[in-house]
Amino acid sequence: MVRAFLEGYKKWLRDSKKLVNNKDNIFEKTSKMTISNSSRMMMENGDGGGSCLPCTPEEERQIVADLMIQSESDLRQGNLYFIISTRWFESWKIYVGKDIYDCLMGKQSPHSLHTNGATSLMADRPGPIDNSYIVERGEECEGNDLGVIRTLEEVRDYVLVPQKVWEKLFEWYKGGPALPRKLIENGVYSKSFTVEVYPLCLKLVDSRNQSQSIIRISKKSSIRDLYEKVCTLKGIKQGMAHIWDYFNKQKELELVISDQSLEDANLQMDQEILMEVEVDKYHSSRFDMDSTGNELALVPLEPARSSLTIAGGPAMSNGHSTDYKFNLYQGSALGSSFTDMDEGQGTYSSGRKGEKGGLAGLQNLGNTCFMNSALQCLAHTPPIVEYFLQDYSDEINMDNPLGMHGELALAFGELLRKLWSSGATTVPPRAFKGKLVRFAPQFSGYNQHDSQELLAFLLDGLHEDLNRVKQKPYMEIKDSDGRPDEVVAQECWNNHKARNDSLIVDVCQGQYKSTLVCPDCGKISITFDPFMYLSLPLPSTATRTMTVTVFYGDGSGLPMPYTVSVLKHGSYKDLSQALGAACCLKGDESLLLAEVYDNQIFRFLENLFEPLNSIKDDDYIVAYRLNKKGAGKRKLVIMHRWQEKCASDYLKSGDRKVSGTPLVTYLGEDPPSRADIEIAVARLLSPLRRTYSSPAKAHGDKENGFHSEAIDEHSNSCNSELGPMKQSPENSDLEDTSCRESLFHLFLSDERPMNFKPIQKDSILKYGQVLKVLLDWTDKEHESYDASYLKDLPVVHKTGFTVKKTRQESISLFSCLDAFLTEEPLGPDDMWYCPSCKAHRQATKKLDLWALPEILIFHLKRFSFSRYLKNKLDTFVNFPIHDLDLTKYLKGYKDGRSHVYELYAISNHYGGLGGGHYTAYAKLIDENRWYHFDDSHVSPVGENEIRTSAAYLLLYRRVESGAKVEVGETSQQSL
């Protein structure tokens, strides 16, 4: 958990880099201020608990860092963590003077400045811990178990600290309130630890007087723990209370005292539980009396209902079967897990839409619209519905180590039967969600998740639970070795079927051909792989203009800004190629992109596959023209520092600061010396040398951003104190550096802001791949070089006062499919091991569709994620509803089957990444009519309304040759 906290905190630092305001040279100013530790020890502690401080800021920082490391080494379920508001914790970090992340990792963060510019030398000691503004208000909780606001985000609103850290901070600062939370273990096969920030919140209804109270308890607690807590809070003897699952105010099932967890009992956040108390005739107490003093009679306990059935027997009015064929599972783990499946009896009504099934909504259990949307799509997939409404008991695979012992398939089948029960209105998918989060803890909690990820997991889980192969044979993968594609494809499919044979394989899996080509040796590798859905990129036709200043890395020319037009949703590679064309990049040159922030290189944009949307319009982006031969060598970054003039042209003595734009070049492989650095600096500055032959003309040309005449070789040869030099782009100012000891005032950076040390004569600089040097400009440099070319970088895009609104971008489904099948190089993090080269290579990859399944699912990749940005594309994709003909895309042999498809379901996502909402459109095939499924609400919708920019998943079914298909009102619309 600590590791997750640290990663989140590190991300927060990176994302908030530009909130730092360094205009006032905070470090230079605070370096002149000192407050001794002894004087701090005598400062008043306010409400913190004493007149003398117990520790210095540095000691506090070290103590907390040590406790964090100690806690990380001993992670176990049940460990306590405490919630602390970020607002207070940030003030404490400023006070101790260093980020917790840096303390643990032993290095200085590049973003160690804070928004208020404070450091440990000038920050006040924070007051008592204040969690008041993150505590949930409005409801009293039994036992004073406080909740926190549901919409909080870790790092942004709160941090989690181990118990020992909390105890130490509380000892120093007092305050509160304390918000303890348990570390819990999630998952069955893949275990992971998380802190249960939001424990289960249950509304306890006392049947004696209908009073309600709130109880917070861990979902990992047992039913026995719940009884103990309720009895203690209500003052009831053990064994006298009976607690019911009171979901939707219906007595679903009595909770029998056992070690079963509340999570496995399918209790949901904010649901009600009902407490009934037996009357003790001999030991009557005030708890057994009503308001008039009469004894309360206990409502007779109803027997637990069992619904461990699968459709096939006679159905009762509520849609439940009387066929108990699965009684053989009773008493087993499989059987006991379904004793509470018969939920939500009050959600059925025989009067709704006659006796028609398939029109039931799904109750939202707390941000479960993503699950409901995916479930409705599958619940209206004809072959899946037909399968699960029949008896599929013989195909349950309880022994598959990759499956869920049949529990997921049974839970899904039971849910499907309820959705298709005649007259059903709304079904709460509690039991299904309980099984889902048990086997897929990534979907636990009450945050929004992704319907595509849910659908992918569910299809895979159903396949493994229904796999007809009980013992999977070992299969050796053979290379194609030039054999015909048809032979290799059939061999791969046979091998796949030998290990995977289920309903999901029968109807949902196709096969594509994957071709990899090694860029070095030309080795071709062909494989044929199964697929369950196709994730299609959304190629953009929208463009954006970007201005980037290009610098010469060899000092052969002046910097020049270029404005290029690139695809709005392109990559760094697209920007680099556009710039290369604009600046007439030579064949032996390459461009190195970088972001400049606060007159320093904030980051190099070296991953050409990163999306362009990580670059904002107000960023400063530069590019350096460098020789390709230097790629991989050490980079030299030259920063500048000079005095800035104020309005009165008075040079303030304390206003020397890092200014201008850094220059970048490559160094040799050997560790460089000071002389090497001076030669490189002189080379990079040479285009900036002032020319005096025509001052007025030179000044006029400078206004336009470039010199109009070349550097005067003769006037430069003996200028300043550099001695006679040969003037050429390669060695200008470089030949004779022996006439004085130092050409420039150079300082070496050790990665901390404004922390430089002089470079000694003849010193050898042994640094990493990036060597940062500061050039201190004196009057000599200002007289010799024109620094204006290093100032006033243009932003990427300067927005005008009026922005013309463009119509919504529109692309076709076929263009998405074309982009998916286009040959492209693998990403740098996805290298391929070439068996010929015996090394990892960045191969090119080409996909082709070889065989198509009966049910074809398209996933439109609207969400993009990178290290720096998350984004959603609201591009309108124009997809066909009828007659989607994929014949021309199929590269495999023709088996005589149709390759024409008809749309029958859509999963929609509305809103952005921060939340949003999922719904579904689904077609009742028998009716030939579309419906809108929005959680519990179900309503008819016209076929002409289902094409929207919210479409996220598209589900098609094959139209068999000769089959008559009803054509809807929009079937003839062209794409």
XYZ file of C-alpha atoms in Angstrom, residues 554-556 682-683 686-687 711 713 716 725-735:
21
model
C 26.356 21.884 -34.168
C 26.269 25.681 -34.146
C 25.852 25.919 -37.912
C 31.903 28.301 -28.289
C 30.589 26.267 -31.237
C 29.017 31.061 -32.827
C 25.806 31.783 -34.826
C 29.165 35.802 -39.842
C 35.009 35.512 -40.955
C 35.593 37.341 -36.030
C 40.440 31.097 -35.335
C 39.212 29.445 -38.454
C 35.625 30.480 -39.162
C 33.525 27.587 -40.378
C 30.366 25.960 -39.115
C 32.411 23.092 -37.770
C 35.212 24.866 -35.895
C 34.278 28.519 -35.492
C 35.910 29.970 -32.360
C 37.494 26.605 -31.561
C 40.996 26.278 -32.900
